[in-house]
PDB file of N, CA and C in Angstrom:
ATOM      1  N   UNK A  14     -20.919 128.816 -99.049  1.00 81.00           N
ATOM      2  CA  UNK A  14     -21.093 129.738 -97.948  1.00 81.00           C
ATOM      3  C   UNK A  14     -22.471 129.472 -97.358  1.00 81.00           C
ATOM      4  N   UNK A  15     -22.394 129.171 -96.113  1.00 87.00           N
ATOM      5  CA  UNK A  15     -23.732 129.033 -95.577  1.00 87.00           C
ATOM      6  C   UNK A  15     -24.646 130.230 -94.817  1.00 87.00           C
ATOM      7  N   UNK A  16     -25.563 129.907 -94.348  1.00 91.00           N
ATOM      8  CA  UNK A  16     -26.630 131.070 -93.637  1.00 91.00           C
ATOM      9  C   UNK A  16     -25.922 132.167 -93.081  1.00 91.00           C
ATOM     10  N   UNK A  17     -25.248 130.401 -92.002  1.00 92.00           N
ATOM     11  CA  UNK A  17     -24.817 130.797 -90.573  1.00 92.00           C
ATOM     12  C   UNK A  17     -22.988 131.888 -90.826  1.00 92.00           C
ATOM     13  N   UNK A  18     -22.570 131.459 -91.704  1.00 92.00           N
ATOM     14  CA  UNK A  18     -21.550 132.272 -92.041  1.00 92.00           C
ATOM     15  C   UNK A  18     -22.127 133.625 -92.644  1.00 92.00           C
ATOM     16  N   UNK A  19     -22.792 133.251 -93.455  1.00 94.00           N
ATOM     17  CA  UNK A  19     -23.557 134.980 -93.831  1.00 94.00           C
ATOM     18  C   UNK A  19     -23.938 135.628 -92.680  1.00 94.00           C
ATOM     19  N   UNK A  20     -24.486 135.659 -91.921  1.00 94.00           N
ATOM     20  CA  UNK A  20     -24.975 136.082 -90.704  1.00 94.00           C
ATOM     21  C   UNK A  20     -23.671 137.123 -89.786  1.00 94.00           C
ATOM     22  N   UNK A  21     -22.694 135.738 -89.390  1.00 93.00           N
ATOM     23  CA  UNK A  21     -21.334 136.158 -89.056  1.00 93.00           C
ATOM     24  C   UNK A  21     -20.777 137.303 -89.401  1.00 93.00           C
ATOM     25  N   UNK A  22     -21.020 137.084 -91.298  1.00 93.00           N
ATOM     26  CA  UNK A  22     -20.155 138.314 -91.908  1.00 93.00           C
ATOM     27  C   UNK A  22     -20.844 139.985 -91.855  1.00 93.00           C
ATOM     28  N   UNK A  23     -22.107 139.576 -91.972  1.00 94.00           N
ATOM     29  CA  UNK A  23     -22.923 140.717 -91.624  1.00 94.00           C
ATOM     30  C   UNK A  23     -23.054 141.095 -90.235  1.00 94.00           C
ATOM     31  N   UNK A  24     -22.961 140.393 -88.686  1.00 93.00           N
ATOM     32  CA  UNK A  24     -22.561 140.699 -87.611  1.00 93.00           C
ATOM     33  C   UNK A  24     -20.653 141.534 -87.385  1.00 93.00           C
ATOM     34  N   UNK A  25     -20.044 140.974 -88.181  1.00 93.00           N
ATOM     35  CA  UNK A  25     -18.170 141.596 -88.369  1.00 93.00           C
ATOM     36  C   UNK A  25     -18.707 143.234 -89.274  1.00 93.00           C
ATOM     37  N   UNK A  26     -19.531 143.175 -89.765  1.00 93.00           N
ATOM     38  CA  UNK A  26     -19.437 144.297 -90.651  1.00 93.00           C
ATOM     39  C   UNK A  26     -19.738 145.244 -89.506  1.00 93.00           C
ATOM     40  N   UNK A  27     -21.242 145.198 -88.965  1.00 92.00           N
ATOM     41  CA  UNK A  27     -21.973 146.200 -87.168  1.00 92.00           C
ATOM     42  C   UNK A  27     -20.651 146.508 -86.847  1.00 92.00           C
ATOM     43  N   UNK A  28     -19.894 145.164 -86.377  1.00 91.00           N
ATOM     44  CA  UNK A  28     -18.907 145.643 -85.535  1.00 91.00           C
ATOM     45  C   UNK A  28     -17.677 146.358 -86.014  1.00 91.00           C
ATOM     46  N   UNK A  29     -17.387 146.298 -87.102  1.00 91.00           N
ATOM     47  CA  UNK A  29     -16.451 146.998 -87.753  1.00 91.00           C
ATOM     48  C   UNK A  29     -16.287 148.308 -88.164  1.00 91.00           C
ATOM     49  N   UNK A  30     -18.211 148.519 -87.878  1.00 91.00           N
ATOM     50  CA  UNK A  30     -18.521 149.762 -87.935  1.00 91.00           C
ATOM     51  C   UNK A  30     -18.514 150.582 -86.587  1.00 91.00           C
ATOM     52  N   UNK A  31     -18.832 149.952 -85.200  1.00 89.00           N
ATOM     53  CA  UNK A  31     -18.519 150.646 -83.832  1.00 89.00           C
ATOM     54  C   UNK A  31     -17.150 150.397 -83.267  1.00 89.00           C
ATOM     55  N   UNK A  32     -16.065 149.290 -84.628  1.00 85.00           N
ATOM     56  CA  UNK A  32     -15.043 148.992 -84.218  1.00 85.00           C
ATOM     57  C   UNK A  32     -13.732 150.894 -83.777  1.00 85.00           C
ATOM     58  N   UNK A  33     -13.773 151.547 -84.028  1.00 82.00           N
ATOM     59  CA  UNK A  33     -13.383 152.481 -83.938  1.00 82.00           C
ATOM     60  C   UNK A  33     -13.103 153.232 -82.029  1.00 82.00           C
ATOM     61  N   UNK A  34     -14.086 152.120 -81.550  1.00 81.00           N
ATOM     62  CA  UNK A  34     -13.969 152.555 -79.972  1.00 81.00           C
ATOM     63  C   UNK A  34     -13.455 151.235 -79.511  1.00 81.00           C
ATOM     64  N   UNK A  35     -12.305 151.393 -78.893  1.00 84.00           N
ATOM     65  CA  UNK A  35     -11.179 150.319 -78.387  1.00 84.00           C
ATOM     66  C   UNK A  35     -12.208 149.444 -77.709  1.00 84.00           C
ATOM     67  N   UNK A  36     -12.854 149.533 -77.571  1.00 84.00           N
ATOM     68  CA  UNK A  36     -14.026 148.787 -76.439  1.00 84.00           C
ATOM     69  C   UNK A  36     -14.593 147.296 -77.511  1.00 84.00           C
ATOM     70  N   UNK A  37     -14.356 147.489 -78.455  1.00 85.00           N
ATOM     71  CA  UNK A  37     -15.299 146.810 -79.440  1.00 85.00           C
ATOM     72  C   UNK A  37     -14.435 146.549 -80.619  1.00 85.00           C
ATOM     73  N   UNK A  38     -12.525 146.203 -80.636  1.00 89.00           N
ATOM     74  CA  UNK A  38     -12.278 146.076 -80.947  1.00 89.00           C
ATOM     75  C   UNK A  38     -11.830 144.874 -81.293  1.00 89.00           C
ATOM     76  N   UNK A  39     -11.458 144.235 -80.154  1.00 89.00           N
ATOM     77  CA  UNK A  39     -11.175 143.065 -79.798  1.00 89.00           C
ATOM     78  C   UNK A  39     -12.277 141.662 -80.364  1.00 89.00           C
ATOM     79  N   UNK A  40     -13.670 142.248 -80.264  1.00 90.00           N
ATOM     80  CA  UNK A  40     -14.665 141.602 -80.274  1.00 90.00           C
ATOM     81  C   UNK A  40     -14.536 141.594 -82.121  1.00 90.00           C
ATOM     82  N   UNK A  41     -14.537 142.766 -82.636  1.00 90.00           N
ATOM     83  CA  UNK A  41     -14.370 142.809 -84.251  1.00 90.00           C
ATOM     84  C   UNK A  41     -12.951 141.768 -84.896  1.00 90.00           C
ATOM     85  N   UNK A  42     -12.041 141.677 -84.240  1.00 91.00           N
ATOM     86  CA  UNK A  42     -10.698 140.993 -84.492  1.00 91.00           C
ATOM     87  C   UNK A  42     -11.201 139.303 -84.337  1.00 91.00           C
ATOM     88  N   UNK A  43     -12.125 138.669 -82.998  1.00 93.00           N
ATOM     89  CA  UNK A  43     -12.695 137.373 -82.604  1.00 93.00           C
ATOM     90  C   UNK A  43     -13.070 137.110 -83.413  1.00 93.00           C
ATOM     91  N   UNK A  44     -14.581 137.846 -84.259  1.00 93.00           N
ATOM     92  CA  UNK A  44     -15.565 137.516 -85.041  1.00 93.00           C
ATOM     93  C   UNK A  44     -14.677 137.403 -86.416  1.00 93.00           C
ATOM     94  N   UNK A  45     -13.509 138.083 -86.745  1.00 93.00           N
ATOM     95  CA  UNK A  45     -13.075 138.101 -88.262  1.00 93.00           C
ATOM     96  C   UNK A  45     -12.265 136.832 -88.166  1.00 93.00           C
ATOM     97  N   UNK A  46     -11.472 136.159 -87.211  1.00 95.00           N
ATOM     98  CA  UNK A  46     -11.057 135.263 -87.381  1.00 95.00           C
ATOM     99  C   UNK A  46     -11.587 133.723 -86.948  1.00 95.00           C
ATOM    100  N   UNK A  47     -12.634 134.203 -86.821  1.00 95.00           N
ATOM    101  CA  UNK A  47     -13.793 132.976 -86.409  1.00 95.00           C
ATOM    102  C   UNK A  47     -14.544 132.676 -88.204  1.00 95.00           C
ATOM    103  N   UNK A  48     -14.448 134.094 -88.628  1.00 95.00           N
ATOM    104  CA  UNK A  48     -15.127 133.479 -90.300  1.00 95.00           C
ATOM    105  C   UNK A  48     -14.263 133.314 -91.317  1.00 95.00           C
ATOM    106  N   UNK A  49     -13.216 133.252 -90.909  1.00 95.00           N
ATOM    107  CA  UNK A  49     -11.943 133.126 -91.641  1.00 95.00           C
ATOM    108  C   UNK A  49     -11.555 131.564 -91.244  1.00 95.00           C
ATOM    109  N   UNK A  50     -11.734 130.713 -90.057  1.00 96.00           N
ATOM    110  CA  UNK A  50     -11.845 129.608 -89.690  1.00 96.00           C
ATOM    111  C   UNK A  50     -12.852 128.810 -90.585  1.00 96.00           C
ATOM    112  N   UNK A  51     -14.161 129.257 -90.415  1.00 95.00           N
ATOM    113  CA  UNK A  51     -15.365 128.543 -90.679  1.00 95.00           C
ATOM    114  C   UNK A  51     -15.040 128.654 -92.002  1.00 95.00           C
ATOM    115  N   UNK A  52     -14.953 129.461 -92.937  1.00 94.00           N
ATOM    116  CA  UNK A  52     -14.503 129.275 -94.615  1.00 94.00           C
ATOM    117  C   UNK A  52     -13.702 128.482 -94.626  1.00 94.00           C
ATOM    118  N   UNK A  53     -12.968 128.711 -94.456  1.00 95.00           N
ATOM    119  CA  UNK A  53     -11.190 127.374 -94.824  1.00 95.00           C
ATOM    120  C   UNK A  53     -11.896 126.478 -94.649  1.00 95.00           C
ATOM    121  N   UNK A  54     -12.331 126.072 -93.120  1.00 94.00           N
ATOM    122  CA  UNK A  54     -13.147 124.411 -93.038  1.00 94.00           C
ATOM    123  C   UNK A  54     -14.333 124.083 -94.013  1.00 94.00           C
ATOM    124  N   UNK A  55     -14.976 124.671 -94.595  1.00 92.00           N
ATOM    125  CA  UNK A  55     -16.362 125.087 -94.983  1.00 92.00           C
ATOM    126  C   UNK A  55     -15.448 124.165 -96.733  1.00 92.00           C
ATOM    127  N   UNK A  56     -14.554 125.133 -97.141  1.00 89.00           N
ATOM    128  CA  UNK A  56     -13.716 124.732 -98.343  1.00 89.00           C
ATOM    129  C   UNK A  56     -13.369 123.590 -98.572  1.00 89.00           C
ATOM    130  N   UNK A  57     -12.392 123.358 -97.199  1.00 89.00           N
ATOM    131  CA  UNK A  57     -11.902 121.839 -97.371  1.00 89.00           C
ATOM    132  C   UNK A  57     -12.603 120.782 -97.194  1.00 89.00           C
ATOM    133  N   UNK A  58     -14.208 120.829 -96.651  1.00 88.00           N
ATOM    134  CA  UNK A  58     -15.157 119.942 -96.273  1.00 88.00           C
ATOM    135  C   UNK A  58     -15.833 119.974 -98.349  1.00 88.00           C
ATOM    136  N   UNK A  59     -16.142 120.611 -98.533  1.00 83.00           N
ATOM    137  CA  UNK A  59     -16.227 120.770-100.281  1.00 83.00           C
ATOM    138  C   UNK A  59     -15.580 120.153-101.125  1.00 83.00           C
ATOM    139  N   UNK A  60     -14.132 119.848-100.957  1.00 82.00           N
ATOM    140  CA  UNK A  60     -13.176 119.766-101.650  1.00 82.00           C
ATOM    141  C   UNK A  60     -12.943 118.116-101.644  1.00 82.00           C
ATOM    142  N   UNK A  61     -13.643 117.573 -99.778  1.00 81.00           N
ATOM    143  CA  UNK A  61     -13.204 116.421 -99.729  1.00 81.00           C
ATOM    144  C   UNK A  61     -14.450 115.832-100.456  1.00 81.00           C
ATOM    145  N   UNK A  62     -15.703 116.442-100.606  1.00 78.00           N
ATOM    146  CA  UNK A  62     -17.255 115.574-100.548  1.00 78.00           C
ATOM    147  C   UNK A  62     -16.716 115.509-102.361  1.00 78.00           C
ATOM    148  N   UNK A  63     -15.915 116.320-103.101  1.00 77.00           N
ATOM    149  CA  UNK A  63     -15.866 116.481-104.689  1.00 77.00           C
ATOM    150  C   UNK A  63     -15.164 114.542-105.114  1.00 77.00           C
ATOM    151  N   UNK A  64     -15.838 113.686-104.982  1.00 73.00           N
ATOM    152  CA  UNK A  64     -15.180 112.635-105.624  1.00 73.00           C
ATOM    153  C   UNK A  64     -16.116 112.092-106.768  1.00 73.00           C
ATOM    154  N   UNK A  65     -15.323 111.698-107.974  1.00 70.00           N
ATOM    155  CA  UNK A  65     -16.078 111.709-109.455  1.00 70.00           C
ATOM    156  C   UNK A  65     -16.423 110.029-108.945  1.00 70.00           C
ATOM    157  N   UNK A  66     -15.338 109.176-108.300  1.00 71.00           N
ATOM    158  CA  UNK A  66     -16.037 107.940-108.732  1.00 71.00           C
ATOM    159  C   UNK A  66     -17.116 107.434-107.820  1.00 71.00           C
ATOM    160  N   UNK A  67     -17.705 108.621-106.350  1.00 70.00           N
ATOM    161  CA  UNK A  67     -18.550 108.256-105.638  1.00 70.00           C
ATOM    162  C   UNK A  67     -19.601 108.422-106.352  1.00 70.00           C
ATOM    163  N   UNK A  68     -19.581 109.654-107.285  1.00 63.00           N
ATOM    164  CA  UNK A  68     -21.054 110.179-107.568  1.00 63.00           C
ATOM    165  C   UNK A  68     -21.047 109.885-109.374  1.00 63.00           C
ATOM    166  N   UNK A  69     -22.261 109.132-109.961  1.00 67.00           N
ATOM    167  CA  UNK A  69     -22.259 109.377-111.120  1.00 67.00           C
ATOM    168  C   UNK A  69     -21.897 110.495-111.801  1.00 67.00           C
ATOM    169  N   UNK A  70     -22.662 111.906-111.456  1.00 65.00           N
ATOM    170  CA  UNK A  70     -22.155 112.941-112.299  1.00 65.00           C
ATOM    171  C   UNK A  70     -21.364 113.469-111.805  1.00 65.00           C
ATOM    172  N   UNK A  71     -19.954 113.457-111.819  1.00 76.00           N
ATOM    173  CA  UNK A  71     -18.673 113.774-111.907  1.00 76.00           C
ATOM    174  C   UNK A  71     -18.691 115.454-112.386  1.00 76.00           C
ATOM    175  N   UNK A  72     -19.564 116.059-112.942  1.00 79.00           N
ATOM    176  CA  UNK A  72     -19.378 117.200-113.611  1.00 79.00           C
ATOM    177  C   UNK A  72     -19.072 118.462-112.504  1.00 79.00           C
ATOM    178  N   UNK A  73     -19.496 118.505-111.246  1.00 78.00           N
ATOM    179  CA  UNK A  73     -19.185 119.429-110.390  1.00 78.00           C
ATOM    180  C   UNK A  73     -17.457 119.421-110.132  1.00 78.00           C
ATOM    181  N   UNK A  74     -16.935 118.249-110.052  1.00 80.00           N
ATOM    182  CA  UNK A  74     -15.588 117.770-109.938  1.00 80.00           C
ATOM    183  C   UNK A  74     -14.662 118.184-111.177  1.00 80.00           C
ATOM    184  N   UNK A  75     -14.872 118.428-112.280  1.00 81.00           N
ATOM    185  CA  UNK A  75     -14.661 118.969-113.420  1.00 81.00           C
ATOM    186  C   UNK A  75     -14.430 120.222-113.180  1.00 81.00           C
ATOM    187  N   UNK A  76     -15.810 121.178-113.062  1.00 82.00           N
ATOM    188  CA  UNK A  76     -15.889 122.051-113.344  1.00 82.00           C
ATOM    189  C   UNK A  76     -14.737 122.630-112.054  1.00 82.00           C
ATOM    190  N   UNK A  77     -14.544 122.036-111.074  1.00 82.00           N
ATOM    191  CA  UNK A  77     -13.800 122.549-109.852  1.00 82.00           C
ATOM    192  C   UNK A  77     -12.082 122.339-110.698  1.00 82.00           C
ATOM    193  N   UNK A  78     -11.976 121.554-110.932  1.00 81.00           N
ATOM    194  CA  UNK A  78     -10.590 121.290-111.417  1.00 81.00           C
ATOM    195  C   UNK A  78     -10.182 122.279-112.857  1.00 81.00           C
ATOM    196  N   UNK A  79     -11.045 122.482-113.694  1.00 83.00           N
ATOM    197  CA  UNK A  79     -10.911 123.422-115.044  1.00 83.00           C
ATOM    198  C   UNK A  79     -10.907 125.047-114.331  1.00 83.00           C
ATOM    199  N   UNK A  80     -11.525 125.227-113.065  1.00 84.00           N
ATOM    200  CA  UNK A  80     -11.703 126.342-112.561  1.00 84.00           C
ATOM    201  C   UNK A  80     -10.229 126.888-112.070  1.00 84.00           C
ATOM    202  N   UNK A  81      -9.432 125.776-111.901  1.00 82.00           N
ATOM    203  CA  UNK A  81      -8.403 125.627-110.784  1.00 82.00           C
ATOM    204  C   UNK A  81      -6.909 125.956-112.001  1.00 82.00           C
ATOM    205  N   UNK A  82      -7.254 125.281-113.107  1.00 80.00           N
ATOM    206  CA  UNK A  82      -6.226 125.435-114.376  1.00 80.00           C
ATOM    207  C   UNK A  82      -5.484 126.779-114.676  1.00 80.00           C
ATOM    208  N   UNK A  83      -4.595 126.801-114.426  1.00 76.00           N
ATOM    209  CA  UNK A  83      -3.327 127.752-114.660  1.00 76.00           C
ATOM    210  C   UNK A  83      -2.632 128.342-115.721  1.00 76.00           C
ATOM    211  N   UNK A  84      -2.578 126.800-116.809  1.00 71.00           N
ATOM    212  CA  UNK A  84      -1.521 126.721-117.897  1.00 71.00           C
ATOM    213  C   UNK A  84      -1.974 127.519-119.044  1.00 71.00           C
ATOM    214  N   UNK A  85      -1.773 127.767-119.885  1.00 66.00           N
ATOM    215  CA  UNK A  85      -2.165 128.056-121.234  1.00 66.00           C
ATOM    216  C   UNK A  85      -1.745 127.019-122.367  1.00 66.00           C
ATOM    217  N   UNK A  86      -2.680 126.821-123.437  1.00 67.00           N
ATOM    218  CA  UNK A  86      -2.533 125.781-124.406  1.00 67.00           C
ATOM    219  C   UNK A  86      -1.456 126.463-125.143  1.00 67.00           C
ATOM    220  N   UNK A  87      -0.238 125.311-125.666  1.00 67.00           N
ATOM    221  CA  UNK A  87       0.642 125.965-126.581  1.00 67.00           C
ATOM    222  C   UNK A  87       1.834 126.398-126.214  1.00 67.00           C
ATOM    223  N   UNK A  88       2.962 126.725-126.952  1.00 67.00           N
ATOM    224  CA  UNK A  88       4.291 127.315-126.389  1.00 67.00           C
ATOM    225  C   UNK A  88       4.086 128.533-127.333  1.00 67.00           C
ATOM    226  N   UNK A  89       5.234 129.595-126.554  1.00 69.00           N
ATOM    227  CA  UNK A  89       4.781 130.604-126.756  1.00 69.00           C
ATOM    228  C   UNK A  89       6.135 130.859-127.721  1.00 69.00           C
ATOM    229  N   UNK A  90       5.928 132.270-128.308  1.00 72.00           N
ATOM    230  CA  UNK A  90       7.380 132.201-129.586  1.00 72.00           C
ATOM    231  C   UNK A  90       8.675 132.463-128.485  1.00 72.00           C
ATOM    232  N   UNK A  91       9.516 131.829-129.159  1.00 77.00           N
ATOM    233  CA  UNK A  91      11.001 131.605-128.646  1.00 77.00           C
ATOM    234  C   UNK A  91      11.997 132.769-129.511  1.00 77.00           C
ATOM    235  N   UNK A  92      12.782 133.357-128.363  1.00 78.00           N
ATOM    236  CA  UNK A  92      13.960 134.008-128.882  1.00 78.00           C
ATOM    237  C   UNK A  92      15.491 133.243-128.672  1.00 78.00           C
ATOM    238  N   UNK A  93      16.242 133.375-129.388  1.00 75.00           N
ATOM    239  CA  UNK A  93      17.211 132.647-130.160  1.00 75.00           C
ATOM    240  C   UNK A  93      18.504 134.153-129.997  1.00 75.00           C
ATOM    241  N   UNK A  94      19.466 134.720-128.953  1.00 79.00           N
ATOM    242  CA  UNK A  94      20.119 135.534-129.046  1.00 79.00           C
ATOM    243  C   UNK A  94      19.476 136.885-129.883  1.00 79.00           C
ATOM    244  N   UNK A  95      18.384 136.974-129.455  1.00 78.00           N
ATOM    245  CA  UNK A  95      17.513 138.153-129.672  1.00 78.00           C
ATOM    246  C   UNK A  95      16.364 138.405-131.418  1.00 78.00           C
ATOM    247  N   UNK A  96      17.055 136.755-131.579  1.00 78.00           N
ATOM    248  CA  UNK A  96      15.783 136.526-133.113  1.00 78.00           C
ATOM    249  C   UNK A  96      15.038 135.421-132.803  1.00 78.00           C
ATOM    250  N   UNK A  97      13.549 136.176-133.260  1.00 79.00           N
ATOM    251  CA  UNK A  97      12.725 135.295-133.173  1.00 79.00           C
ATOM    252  C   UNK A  97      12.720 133.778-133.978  1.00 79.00           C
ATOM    253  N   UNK A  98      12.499 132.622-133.539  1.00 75.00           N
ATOM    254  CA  UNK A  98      12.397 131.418-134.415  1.00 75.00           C
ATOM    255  C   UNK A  98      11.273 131.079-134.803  1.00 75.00           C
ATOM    256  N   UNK A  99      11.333 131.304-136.478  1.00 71.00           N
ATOM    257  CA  UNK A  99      10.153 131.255-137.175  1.00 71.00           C
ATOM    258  C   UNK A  99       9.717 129.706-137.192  1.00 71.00           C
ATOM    259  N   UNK A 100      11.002 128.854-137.042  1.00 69.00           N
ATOM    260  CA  UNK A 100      10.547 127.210-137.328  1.00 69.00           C
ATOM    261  C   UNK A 100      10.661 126.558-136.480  1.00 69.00           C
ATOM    262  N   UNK A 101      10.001 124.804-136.464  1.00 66.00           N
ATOM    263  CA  UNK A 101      10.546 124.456-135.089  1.00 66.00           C
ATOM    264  C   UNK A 101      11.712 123.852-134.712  1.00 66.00           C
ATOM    265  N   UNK A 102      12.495 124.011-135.719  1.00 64.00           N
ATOM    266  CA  UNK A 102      14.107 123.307-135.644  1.00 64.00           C
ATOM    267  C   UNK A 102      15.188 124.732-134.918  1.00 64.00           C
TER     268      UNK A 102
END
């Protein structure tokens, strides 16, 4: 997140706060989807600079991908017509 997006988000907040008079609504709706633009791009410009074999330390690229991990280690216990299977046969 940069300055210039901080700035943005703290300018959407003012306005979100005088957003309540139709006058200044429109302008609050511009600014929210103008920093909703600049993030996504902001992300995917991040995402492309993350390459392990450009940069010796690879570890930022890691830590982005372990961040990203879903799975859980292991299978979980199995039911068998409503009994648990104690073995793995």
């Amino acid at each position: 997140m940069t300055t210039d997006i901080k700035r943005l988000i703290r300018k959407k907040q003012r306005l979100y706060n005088k957003s309540k008079k139709p006058s200044h609504k429109k302008a609050f709706r511009d600014i929210r989807s103008l920093i909703r633009n600049k993030l996504h791009k902001n992300y995917w410009d991040y995402l492309n600079n993350l390459d392990p074999e450009k940069d010796n330390n690879s570890k930022k690229f890691w830590k982005y991908i372990k961040s990203r991990k879903q799975d859980t280690m292991g299978i979980g216990t199995l039911k068998n017509n409503g009994v648990l299977a104690e073995t793995a046969e």
